[in-house]
Short mmCIF file of C-alpha atoms in Angstrom, two decimals:
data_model
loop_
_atom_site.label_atom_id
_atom_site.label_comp_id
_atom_site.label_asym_id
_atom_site.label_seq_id
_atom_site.Cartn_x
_atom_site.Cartn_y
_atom_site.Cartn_z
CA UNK A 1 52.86 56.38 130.68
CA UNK A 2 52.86 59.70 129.50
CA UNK A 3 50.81 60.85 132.61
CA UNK A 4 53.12 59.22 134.66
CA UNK A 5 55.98 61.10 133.83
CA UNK A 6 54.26 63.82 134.26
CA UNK A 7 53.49 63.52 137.65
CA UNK A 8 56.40 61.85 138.48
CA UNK A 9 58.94 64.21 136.93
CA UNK A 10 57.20 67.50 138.91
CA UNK A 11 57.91 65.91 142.30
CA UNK A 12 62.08 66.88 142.62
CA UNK A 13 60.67 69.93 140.28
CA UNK A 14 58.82 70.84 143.11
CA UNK A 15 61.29 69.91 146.03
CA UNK A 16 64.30 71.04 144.33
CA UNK A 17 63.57 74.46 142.31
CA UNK A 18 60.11 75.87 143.15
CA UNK A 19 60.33 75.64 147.00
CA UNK A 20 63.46 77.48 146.58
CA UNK A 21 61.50 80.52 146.28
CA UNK A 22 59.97 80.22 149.47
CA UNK A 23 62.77 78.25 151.87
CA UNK A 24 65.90 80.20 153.05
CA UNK A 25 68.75 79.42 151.15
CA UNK A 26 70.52 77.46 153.71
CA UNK A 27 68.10 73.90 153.17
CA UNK A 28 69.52 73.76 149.56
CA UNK A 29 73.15 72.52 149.02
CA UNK A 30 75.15 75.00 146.96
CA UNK A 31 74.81 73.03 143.55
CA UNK A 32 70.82 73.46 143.18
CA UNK A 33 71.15 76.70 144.15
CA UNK A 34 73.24 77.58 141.50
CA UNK A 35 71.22 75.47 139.13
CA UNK A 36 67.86 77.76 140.39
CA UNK A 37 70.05 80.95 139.65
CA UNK A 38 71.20 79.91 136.57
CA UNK A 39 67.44 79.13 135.33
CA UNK A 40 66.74 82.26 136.88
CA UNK A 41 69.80 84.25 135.02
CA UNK A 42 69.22 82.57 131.52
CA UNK A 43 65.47 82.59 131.21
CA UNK A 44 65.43 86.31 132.87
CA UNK A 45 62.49 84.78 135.51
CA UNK A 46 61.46 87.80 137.21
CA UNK A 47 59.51 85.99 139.82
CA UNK A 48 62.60 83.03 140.55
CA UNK A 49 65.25 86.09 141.12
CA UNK A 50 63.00 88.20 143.51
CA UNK A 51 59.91 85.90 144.21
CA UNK A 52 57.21 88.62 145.11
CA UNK A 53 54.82 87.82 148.47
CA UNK A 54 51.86 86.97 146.22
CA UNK A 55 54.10 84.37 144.17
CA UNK A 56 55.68 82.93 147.59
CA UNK A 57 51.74 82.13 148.49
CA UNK A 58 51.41 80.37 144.97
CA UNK A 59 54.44 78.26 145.96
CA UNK A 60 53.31 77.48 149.31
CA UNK A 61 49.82 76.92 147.70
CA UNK A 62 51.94 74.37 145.53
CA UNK A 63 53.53 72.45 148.20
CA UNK A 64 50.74 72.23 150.60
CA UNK A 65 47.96 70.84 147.59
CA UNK A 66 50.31 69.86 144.53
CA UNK A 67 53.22 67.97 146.06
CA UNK A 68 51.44 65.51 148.06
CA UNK A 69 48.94 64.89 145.02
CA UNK A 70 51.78 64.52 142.72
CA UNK A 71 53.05 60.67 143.81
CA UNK A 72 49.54 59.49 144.24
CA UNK A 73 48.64 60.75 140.52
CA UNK A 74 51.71 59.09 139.53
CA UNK A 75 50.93 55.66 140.95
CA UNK A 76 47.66 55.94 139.86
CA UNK A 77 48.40 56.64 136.06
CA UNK A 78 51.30 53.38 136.80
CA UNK A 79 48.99 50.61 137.94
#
């Protein structure tokens, strides 16, 4: 189960404050946004404030490979 939630948990992770870094700002509604600066802000995340072009290739690296093989790792660890 542990597993699970693993996988499971980094999907919106993902979708919702990682690809923020590499999507314009407009896709995200106002309220994650200000949830990405504020984890950005508080934790003084040098590469979530001003995401360098090496980083951006990371993220895209992330939802090109990682995203789709997050749900199928999760279903896997849940049957």
């Amino acid at each position: 189960i542990v597993f699970f939630l693993y996988f499971a948990s980094h999907v919106p992770i993902t979708l919702f404050i990682d690809l923020q870094a590499l999507l314009p700002e407009h896709v995200y509604p106002r309220a994650l946004r200000d949830v990405m600066h504020w984890y950005a802000a508080d934790f003084k995340d040098p590469m979530m404030m001003a995401p360098p072009a090496w980083f951006k290739s990371f993220i895209f690296c992330e939802a090109l490979v990682q995203l789709p093989f997050f749900p199928i790792a999760a279903y896997a660890f849940f049957k």
